[in-house]
Amino acid sequence: MQHIKQYVEQNKQRLLDELFDLLRLASVSADPKYKPEVLKTADYVAAKLRDAGADNVEICQTAGYPIVYGEKIIDASKPTVLVYGHYDVQPPDPLELWKTPPFEPTVRDGKIYARGACDDKGQFYMHVKAFELMMQTGTLPCNIKFMIEGEEEVGSSNLGIFVKANKEKLKADVVLISDTSMISMEHPSLETGLRGLSYLEVEVTGPNRDLHSGVYGGAVANPITILAQMIASLHDENNHITIPGFYNDVVPLSEAERKALNSAPYDEAGYKQDLDVAELWGEKGYSTFERTGTRPTLELNGIWGGYIGEGAKTVLPSKANAKISMRLVPNQTSDAITKLFTDHFLSIAPPYVKVKVTPHHGGEPAVTPTDSVAYRAAQKAIAESFGKEPIPTRGGGSIPIVALFEAELGLKTVLMGFGLDSDALHSPNEKYDIYNYYKGIETIPLFHKYFAELSN
Ligand code: BES
Ligand code: MN
Ligand code: MN
């Protein structure tokens, strides 16, 4: 541990400067206008992996953005850790809500504010620097492979193809990912599951053109009203989802699992205060941790239609649209849920409108084992570096590739995230605490050390 602390201390400023350079690159995968910046980011990551001591560093082309690969094989008889992360980020919009520009990282109160600060640049870069540390101090105890992709925030569809085509190259004993959250720095935790996702878009069409709302209003159904009614009917009075069959494949948690989950520290007052809401909302009969970690949900991500510009325009619009996502839990599958939604949504369409459902991406839920050598290594690493045993939690977010690693490579994942839910991922003013960044760089080498030791 001493050599780790010392290395971080001696390189403190540079470790931060390099992350800042990475955060300055606007690698937004969703919007083609950022393409040159996304490609530059891949180059930057490859160069930094090389500098840190990785061999066979490659920028692997795909039909979309490239995957950066690098490895250090010290001894074929030693275990191999495959580190996964993503260098792409979410769009920064709405820009006007940022206190400082999203691609000019700024420190306030010990926290780095920038798009991608936590998700996932700040987090995957800790692995690059922890690797550098192990190389520089001659303490790399196992083989390591890096696979850093550029399309996580848009569904990782090309990574899926890459993984299927490169099974030999990606051969490893475990996948290690830092792209999730902890409860808090005082209550370090390890996520042991991720939800799946089914994302789609709906369009409701009424009359064949926008109409004068005075001339026609009252005689023709307004598609915005109809869409709102259809959407409102998707939850019942207990906030259960009303799609027939939606819960059929949900595996209920055992009483012991529920108890363990609910024994994690939870500050409801602080949670509400942070979000400035008077009351929480959710499926009746479940706690907040259960609602976000173990129950499926249906959320509206966006809704539009009619006139939304300055001032007023009296119009009865022809169309109304919404983007809808459903978070899934074992053993739901995104294809089956997408179909259930589509059938149901079409079936509740009244005769005044036409309804179209367009699926976007999906991903399967995953649970990670808590009795594996790798999980124990992560527990020991965190216990040593935080002075406290980590609490197992279930994450609400999705990293679809985790289920694919298991299906295609037979690999289990350890989710050793150092973010916080309050880091404003995907929101304006995303942040990452400098303390967490260094803490991650200090904890990761301990994971490798214990993983190598316990694998013997
Ligand atoms: N890192 C997040 C997922 C996450 C965040 C998991 C916090 C657990 C805790 C990831 O980058 C992400 O945002 N994933 C998307 C899914 C993707 C298919 C767009 C998500 O969860 O919405
Ligand atoms: Mn992420
Ligand atoms: Mn994300």
Coordinates of C-alpha atoms and ligand atoms in Angstrom, one line a residue:
M1 CA 0.0 0.0 0.0
Q2 CA 2.9 2.4 0.8
H3 CA 4.3 2.3 -2.7
I4 CA 0.9 3.0 -4.1
K5 CA 0.2 6.1 -1.9
Q6 CA 3.7 7.4 -2.6
Y7 CA 3.3 7.0 -6.4
V8 CA 0.0 8.8 -6.4
E9 CA 1.4 11.6 -4.2
Q10 CA 4.4 12.1 -6.4
N11 CA 2.4 12.2 -9.6
K12 CA -0.7 13.9 -8.3
Q13 CA -0.8 16.9 -10.6
R14 CA 0.1 14.9 -13.8
L15 CA -2.6 12.3 -13.0
L16 CA -5.1 15.1 -12.9
D17 CA -3.8 17.0 -15.9
E18 CA -4.0 14.0 -18.2
L19 CA -7.6 13.4 -17.1
F20 CA -8.4 17.0 -17.9
D21 CA -6.9 16.6 -21.4
L22 CA -9.2 13.6 -21.9
L23 CA -12.2 15.5 -20.6
R24 CA -11.5 18.4 -23.0
L25 CA -12.3 16.0 -26.0
A26 CA -16.0 16.2 -26.8
S27 CA -16.5 12.5 -27.5
V28 CA -20.3 12.5 -27.8
S29 CA -21.2 9.3 -29.6
A30 CA -24.9 10.1 -30.2
D31 CA -24.4 13.2 -32.4
P32 CA -22.4 12.8 -35.7
K33 CA -21.2 16.4 -35.5
Y34 CA -18.7 15.4 -32.8
K35 CA -17.2 12.6 -34.9
P36 CA -13.7 14.1 -35.3
E37 CA -13.5 14.6 -31.5
V38 CA -14.7 11.1 -30.8
L39 CA -11.9 9.7 -33.1
K40 CA -9.3 12.0 -31.5
T41 CA -10.4 10.6 -28.1
A42 CA -9.7 7.0 -29.3
D43 CA -6.2 8.1 -30.4
Y44 CA -5.6 9.8 -27.0
V45 CA -6.7 6.7 -25.1
A46 CA -4.5 4.5 -27.3
A47 CA -1.5 6.8 -26.8
K48 CA -2.0 6.8 -23.1
L49 CA -2.2 3.0 -22.9
R50 CA 1.0 2.8 -24.8
D51 CA 2.7 5.3 -22.5
A52 CA 1.5 3.4 -19.5
G53 CA 3.3 0.3 -20.8
A54 CA 0.7 -1.7 -22.7
D55 CA 1.7 -3.9 -25.6
N56 CA -0.1 -4.5 -28.9
V57 CA -2.1 -1.4 -28.6
E58 CA -4.6 -1.2 -31.4
I59 CA -7.4 1.1 -32.6
C60 CA -9.8 -1.5 -33.7
Q61 CA -12.2 -0.3 -36.4
T62 CA -15.8 -1.2 -36.3
A63 CA -18.8 -0.1 -38.4
G64 CA -19.1 2.7 -35.8
Y65 CA -16.6 4.2 -33.5
P66 CA -13.4 2.3 -32.8
I67 CA -12.5 0.1 -29.8
V68 CA -9.2 0.7 -28.2
Y69 CA -7.4 -2.4 -27.2
G70 CA -4.1 -3.0 -25.3
E71 CA -2.6 -5.7 -23.1
K72 CA 0.3 -6.7 -20.9
I73 CA 0.8 -10.4 -20.7
I74 CA 3.5 -11.0 -18.0
D75 CA 3.0 -14.8 -17.7
A76 CA 0.6 -17.0 -19.5
S77 CA 0.1 -19.1 -16.3
K78 CA -1.1 -16.1 -14.3
P79 CA -4.7 -15.0 -14.3
T80 CA -5.9 -12.3 -16.8
V81 CA -8.2 -9.3 -16.0
L82 CA -10.1 -7.7 -18.8
V83 CA -10.7 -4.1 -18.1
Y84 CA -13.7 -2.6 -19.9
G85 CA -14.6 1.1 -20.0
H86 CA -16.1 3.6 -22.5
Y87 CA -14.5 6.8 -23.8
D88 CA -17.7 8.2 -25.3
V89 CA -20.0 10.5 -23.3
Q90 CA -23.6 11.6 -23.4
P91 CA -24.6 14.8 -25.2
P92 CA -24.1 17.8 -23.0
D93 CA -27.5 19.4 -23.6
P94 CA -29.1 21.5 -22.2
L95 CA -26.0 23.7 -22.4
E96 CA -27.5 26.7 -20.7
L97 CA -27.8 24.8 -17.4
W98 CA -24.0 24.2 -17.1
K99 CA -22.3 26.5 -14.6
T100 CA -19.0 26.0 -16.6
P101 CA -18.7 24.6 -20.1
P102 CA -19.0 20.8 -20.3
F103 CA -15.8 20.3 -22.2
E104 CA -13.7 22.7 -20.1
P105 CA -13.1 20.7 -16.9
T106 CA -13.3 23.0 -13.9
V107 CA -12.6 22.3 -10.3
R108 CA -15.0 23.6 -7.7
D109 CA -15.0 22.4 -4.1
G110 CA -12.6 19.5 -4.9
K111 CA -14.8 18.2 -7.6
I112 CA -14.1 18.1 -11.4
Y113 CA -17.1 19.4 -13.4
A114 CA -17.2 18.2 -17.0
R115 CA -19.2 15.9 -19.2
G116 CA -17.8 12.4 -18.7
A117 CA -16.0 13.3 -15.5
C118 CA -17.6 10.3 -13.8
D119 CA -19.3 8.5 -16.7
D120 CA -16.9 7.1 -17.7
K121 CA -13.7 9.0 -18.5
G122 CA -12.8 9.7 -14.9
Q123 CA -13.5 6.1 -14.0
F124 CA -11.9 4.1 -16.8
Y125 CA -8.8 6.4 -16.8
M126 CA -8.2 5.4 -13.2
H127 CA -7.5 1.9 -14.6
V128 CA -5.0 3.3 -17.1
K129 CA -3.2 5.2 -14.4
A130 CA -3.3 2.3 -11.9
F131 CA -1.8 0.1 -14.6
E132 CA 1.0 2.7 -15.1
L133 CA 1.5 2.7 -11.4
M134 CA 1.9 -1.1 -11.3
M135 CA 4.3 -1.0 -14.3
Q136 CA 6.4 1.7 -12.9
T137 CA 6.7 0.1 -9.4
G138 CA 7.2 -3.4 -10.8
T139 CA 4.1 -4.7 -9.1
L140 CA 1.8 -5.9 -11.8
P141 CA 0.8 -9.3 -10.4
C142 CA -1.3 -10.7 -13.3
N143 CA -2.0 -10.2 -17.0
I144 CA -4.2 -7.4 -18.0
K145 CA -6.2 -6.5 -21.1
F146 CA -7.9 -3.3 -21.9
M147 CA -10.9 -2.8 -24.1
I148 CA -12.2 0.8 -24.1
E149 CA -15.1 1.4 -26.4
G150 CA -16.7 4.5 -27.9
E151 CA -20.3 3.5 -28.3
E152 CA -21.5 2.6 -24.8
E153 CA -23.9 5.5 -24.6
V154 CA -25.6 4.5 -27.8
G155 CA -26.0 0.8 -27.1
S156 CA -22.7 -0.9 -27.8
S157 CA -24.0 -2.7 -30.9
N158 CA -20.7 -2.8 -32.7
L159 CA -18.9 -3.9 -29.5
G160 CA -21.2 -7.0 -29.4
I161 CA -20.0 -7.9 -32.9
F162 CA -16.4 -7.3 -32.0
V163 CA -16.6 -9.5 -28.9
K164 CA -18.2 -12.4 -30.9
A165 CA -15.4 -12.1 -33.5
N166 CA -12.5 -11.8 -31.0
K167 CA -13.1 -14.5 -28.4
E168 CA -9.4 -15.6 -28.4
K169 CA -8.0 -12.1 -28.1
L170 CA -10.4 -11.3 -25.2
K171 CA -9.8 -14.5 -23.3
A172 CA -9.6 -13.6 -19.6
D173 CA -10.6 -14.8 -16.2
V174 CA -12.7 -11.9 -15.2
V175 CA -14.0 -8.6 -16.4
L176 CA -13.4 -5.5 -14.3
I177 CA -15.4 -2.4 -14.8
S178 CA -15.6 1.0 -13.0
D179 CA -18.7 2.6 -14.5
T180 CA -21.1 2.4 -11.6
S181 CA -21.8 4.1 -8.3
M182 CA -21.1 3.6 -4.6
I183 CA -23.5 4.5 -1.8
S184 CA -21.1 7.1 -0.5
M185 CA -17.4 7.5 0.4
E186 CA -18.3 6.7 4.0
H187 CA -20.3 3.6 2.9
P188 CA -18.3 2.0 0.1
S189 CA -20.3 -0.5 -1.9
L190 CA -20.0 -2.9 -4.8
E191 CA -22.9 -3.2 -7.3
T192 CA -23.8 -6.8 -7.9
G193 CA -26.3 -6.3 -10.7
L194 CA -27.4 -4.1 -13.5
R195 CA -30.8 -3.6 -15.1
G196 CA -31.5 -4.3 -18.7
L197 CA -33.1 -1.9 -21.1
S198 CA -35.7 -1.7 -23.8
Y199 CA -35.8 1.7 -25.5
L200 CA -38.4 2.7 -28.0
E201 CA -40.1 5.6 -29.6
V202 CA -43.9 6.0 -30.2
E203 CA -45.7 8.3 -32.7
V204 CA -49.4 9.1 -32.5
T205 CA -50.9 10.6 -35.7
G206 CA -54.3 12.3 -35.8
P207 CA -55.4 14.4 -38.7
N208 CA -53.3 14.4 -41.8
R209 CA -52.0 17.9 -41.2
D210 CA -51.8 20.5 -38.4
L211 CA -55.2 22.2 -38.0
H212 CA -56.5 25.5 -36.8
S213 CA -57.4 24.7 -33.2
G214 CA -60.4 27.0 -33.3
V215 CA -61.8 25.8 -36.6
Y216 CA -61.4 22.1 -35.9
G217 CA -60.8 21.9 -32.1
G218 CA -63.6 20.0 -30.4
A219 CA -64.4 17.8 -33.4
V220 CA -61.1 16.1 -34.0
A221 CA -59.0 14.1 -31.4
N222 CA -55.8 15.9 -30.5
P223 CA -53.0 13.4 -30.7
I224 CA -51.2 15.0 -27.8
T225 CA -54.2 14.4 -25.5
I226 CA -54.5 10.9 -26.8
L227 CA -50.8 10.2 -26.3
A228 CA -51.0 11.6 -22.8
Q229 CA -53.9 9.3 -22.0
M230 CA -52.3 6.3 -23.4
I231 CA -49.1 7.0 -21.5
A232 CA -50.9 7.7 -18.3
S233 CA -52.7 4.3 -18.5
L234 CA -49.3 2.5 -18.5
H235 CA -49.2 2.7 -14.7
D236 CA -52.0 1.8 -12.3
E237 CA -52.9 3.5 -9.0
N238 CA -50.2 1.5 -7.3
N239 CA -47.6 2.5 -9.9
H240 CA -47.5 -1.0 -11.2
I241 CA -47.0 -1.3 -15.0
T242 CA -50.2 -2.3 -16.7
I243 CA -48.7 -4.0 -19.8
P244 CA -50.1 -7.6 -19.7
G245 CA -47.4 -10.1 -19.0
F246 CA -44.8 -7.4 -18.1
Y247 CA -43.9 -9.0 -14.8
N248 CA -44.2 -12.7 -15.8
D249 CA -40.4 -13.3 -16.1
V250 CA -39.4 -11.3 -13.1
V251 CA -37.6 -13.5 -10.6
P252 CA -38.7 -12.4 -7.1
L253 CA -36.0 -11.8 -4.5
S254 CA -35.8 -14.1 -1.5
E255 CA -36.7 -12.6 1.8
A256 CA -33.0 -12.8 2.8
E257 CA -32.0 -10.9 -0.4
R258 CA -34.5 -8.2 0.3
K259 CA -33.4 -7.9 3.9
A260 CA -29.7 -7.6 2.9
L261 CA -30.6 -5.0 0.3
N262 CA -32.6 -3.0 2.7
S263 CA -30.0 -3.1 5.4
A264 CA -27.7 -0.8 3.4
P265 CA -27.6 2.7 4.8
Y266 CA -30.3 4.9 3.2
D267 CA -30.9 8.6 4.0
E268 CA -34.3 9.3 2.6
A269 CA -34.4 12.9 3.8
G270 CA -31.1 13.6 2.1
Y271 CA -32.2 11.8 -1.0
K272 CA -35.3 14.0 -1.3
Q273 CA -33.4 17.1 -0.4
D274 CA -30.7 16.5 -3.1
L275 CA -33.5 16.2 -5.7
D276 CA -35.7 18.9 -4.2
V277 CA -38.8 16.7 -4.2
A278 CA -41.3 16.6 -1.3
E279 CA -42.2 12.9 -1.7
L280 CA -40.8 9.9 -3.5
W281 CA -42.8 8.0 -6.0
G282 CA -42.7 4.3 -7.0
E283 CA -44.2 0.9 -7.1
K284 CA -46.2 0.2 -4.1
G285 CA -44.8 -2.4 -1.7
Y286 CA -41.1 -1.8 -2.5
S287 CA -38.3 0.3 -0.9
T288 CA -36.3 2.8 -2.9
F289 CA -33.3 0.4 -3.2
E290 CA -35.7 -2.3 -4.4
R291 CA -37.4 0.0 -6.9
T292 CA -34.2 1.1 -8.5
G293 CA -32.2 -2.1 -8.2
T294 CA -34.5 -5.0 -8.4
R295 CA -37.8 -3.9 -10.0
P296 CA -38.5 -3.2 -13.7
T297 CA -39.7 0.3 -14.6
L298 CA -41.2 2.3 -17.5
E299 CA -40.0 5.9 -17.9
L300 CA -40.8 8.6 -20.4
N301 CA -37.5 10.1 -21.6
G302 CA -39.0 12.8 -23.8
I303 CA -42.3 13.9 -25.2
W304 CA -43.1 16.4 -27.9
G305 CA -45.7 17.5 -30.4
G306 CA -47.4 20.7 -31.6
Y307 CA -46.0 24.1 -31.2
I308 CA -43.2 24.5 -28.6
G309 CA -41.5 27.8 -29.9
E310 CA -41.8 31.3 -28.5
G311 CA -45.2 32.8 -27.7
A312 CA -48.4 31.1 -28.7
K313 CA -49.7 29.4 -31.9
T314 CA -53.2 28.0 -31.9
V315 CA -52.7 24.6 -33.5
L316 CA -54.2 21.2 -33.2
P317 CA -51.2 19.2 -34.2
S318 CA -51.1 16.2 -36.5
K319 CA -48.6 14.3 -34.5
A320 CA -47.4 13.6 -31.0
N321 CA -44.3 11.6 -30.0
A322 CA -42.6 10.2 -27.0
K323 CA -39.4 8.3 -26.2
I324 CA -39.9 5.5 -23.7
S325 CA -37.5 3.3 -21.8
M326 CA -38.1 0.2 -19.7
R327 CA -35.5 -1.0 -17.2
L328 CA -35.5 -4.8 -16.9
V329 CA -34.5 -7.3 -14.3
P330 CA -33.7 -11.0 -14.4
N331 CA -35.1 -12.9 -16.3
Q332 CA -36.8 -10.4 -18.5
T333 CA -35.4 -10.0 -22.0
S334 CA -35.4 -6.9 -24.0
D335 CA -36.9 -8.5 -27.1
A336 CA -39.8 -10.0 -25.2
I337 CA -40.5 -6.8 -23.4
T338 CA -40.3 -4.7 -26.5
K339 CA -42.8 -7.0 -28.1
L340 CA -45.2 -6.9 -25.1
F341 CA -45.0 -3.1 -25.1
T342 CA -45.6 -2.8 -28.8
D343 CA -48.6 -5.2 -28.8
H344 CA -50.1 -3.5 -25.8
F345 CA -49.6 0.1 -27.0
L346 CA -51.1 -0.7 -30.4
S347 CA -54.0 -2.5 -28.7
I348 CA -54.9 0.5 -26.6
A349 CA -54.9 3.0 -29.5
P350 CA -58.4 4.5 -29.9
P351 CA -59.8 4.7 -33.4
Y352 CA -59.1 8.4 -33.7
V353 CA -55.4 8.0 -34.2
K354 CA -52.8 5.8 -35.9
V355 CA -49.9 4.6 -33.6
K356 CA -46.4 3.6 -34.6
V357 CA -43.9 2.0 -32.3
T358 CA -40.2 2.0 -33.3
P359 CA -37.7 0.0 -31.2
H360 CA -34.3 1.6 -30.5
H361 CA -31.6 -0.4 -28.6
G362 CA -31.9 -2.9 -25.9
G363 CA -29.8 -4.8 -23.4
E364 CA -30.1 -7.6 -21.0
P365 CA -30.0 -7.4 -17.2
A366 CA -27.1 -9.0 -15.3
V367 CA -26.3 -10.1 -11.8
T368 CA -22.7 -10.7 -10.8
P369 CA -21.7 -13.4 -8.3
T370 CA -20.7 -12.5 -4.8
D371 CA -18.9 -15.8 -4.0
S372 CA -16.2 -15.6 -6.7
V373 CA -12.5 -15.1 -6.3
A374 CA -12.8 -11.8 -8.2
Y375 CA -15.6 -10.5 -6.0
R376 CA -13.6 -11.4 -2.9
A377 CA -10.6 -9.6 -4.3
A378 CA -12.7 -6.5 -4.9
Q379 CA -14.0 -6.7 -1.3
K380 CA -10.5 -7.0 0.1
A381 CA -9.2 -4.1 -2.0
I382 CA -12.0 -1.8 -0.9
A383 CA -11.8 -2.9 2.7
E384 CA -8.1 -2.1 2.7
S385 CA -8.3 1.2 0.9
F386 CA -11.5 2.5 2.6
G387 CA -11.0 0.9 6.0
K388 CA -14.5 -0.6 5.6
E389 CA -16.1 -3.7 4.1
P390 CA -18.1 -2.8 0.9
I391 CA -21.8 -3.2 1.0
P392 CA -23.3 -5.2 -1.9
T393 CA -26.0 -3.2 -3.8
R394 CA -28.0 -3.6 -7.0
G395 CA -27.4 -0.9 -9.6
G396 CA -30.3 0.7 -11.4
G397 CA -28.4 1.6 -14.6
S398 CA -27.5 -0.5 -17.5
I399 CA -24.3 -1.7 -19.1
P400 CA -25.6 -4.0 -21.8
I401 CA -22.3 -5.5 -22.6
V402 CA -22.0 -7.2 -19.2
A403 CA -24.6 -9.8 -20.1
L404 CA -22.9 -10.3 -23.4
F405 CA -19.5 -10.9 -21.8
E406 CA -21.1 -13.7 -19.9
A407 CA -23.1 -15.1 -22.9
E408 CA -20.3 -14.9 -25.4
L409 CA -17.1 -15.2 -23.4
G410 CA -18.4 -17.0 -20.3
L411 CA -16.9 -14.2 -18.3
K412 CA -18.3 -12.9 -15.0
T413 CA -17.9 -9.2 -14.2
V414 CA -16.9 -7.2 -11.1
L415 CA -18.5 -3.8 -11.0
M416 CA -16.0 -1.7 -8.9
G417 CA -17.4 1.7 -9.5
F418 CA -16.3 4.8 -7.6
G419 CA -18.9 7.3 -8.7
L420 CA -21.9 8.6 -6.7
D421 CA -25.5 8.7 -7.8
S422 CA -25.3 12.5 -7.1
D423 CA -22.5 12.9 -9.7
A424 CA -25.1 14.1 -12.2
L425 CA -24.4 11.4 -14.8
H426 CA -26.1 12.4 -18.1
S427 CA -27.2 15.7 -16.5
P428 CA -25.8 19.2 -16.7
N429 CA -22.9 19.8 -14.3
E430 CA -21.7 16.2 -14.2
K431 CA -18.9 15.9 -11.7
Y432 CA -16.4 13.5 -10.2
D433 CA -14.7 14.1 -6.9
I434 CA -10.9 14.4 -7.2
Y435 CA -10.7 12.3 -4.0
N436 CA -12.6 9.5 -5.7
Y437 CA -10.3 9.6 -8.7
Y438 CA -7.2 9.2 -6.5
K439 CA -9.0 6.6 -4.3
G440 CA -9.8 4.6 -7.4
I441 CA -6.2 4.7 -8.6
E442 CA -5.1 3.5 -5.2
T443 CA -7.7 0.7 -4.9
I444 CA -7.4 -0.9 -8.3
P445 CA -3.8 -2.2 -7.8
L446 CA -5.0 -3.9 -4.6
F447 CA -7.8 -5.6 -6.7
H448 CA -5.1 -7.0 -9.0
K449 CA -2.9 -8.0 -6.1
Y450 CA -5.7 -9.9 -4.3
F451 CA -7.1 -11.4 -7.5
A452 CA -3.7 -12.8 -8.3
E453 CA -3.1 -14.1 -4.8
L454 CA -6.6 -15.6 -4.3
S455 CA -6.5 -17.3 -7.8
N456 CA -3.5 -19.4 -6.7
Ligands
BES1 N1 -22.4 4.0 -16.6 C1 -23.7 4.0 -17.0 C2 -24.6 3.0 -16.3 C3 -24.7 3.0 -14.8 C4 -24.7 4.2 -14.1 C5 -24.8 1.9 -14.1 C6 -24.7 4.3 -12.8 C7 -24.9 1.9 -12.8 C8 -24.9 3.1 -12.1 C9 -23.7 3.8 -18.5 O1 -22.8 4.7 -19.2 C10 -25.1 4.2 -19.0 O2 -25.5 5.3 -18.9 N2 -25.8 3.3 -19.6 C11 -27.0 3.5 -20.3 C12 -27.4 2.4 -21.2 C13 -27.0 2.6 -22.6 C14 -27.5 1.4 -23.4 C15 -27.4 3.9 -23.2 C16 -28.1 3.7 -19.3 O3 -28.1 3.1 -18.2 O4 -29.1 4.4 -19.5
MN2 MN -21.0 4.6 -18.2
MN3 MN -23.8 6.7 -19.3

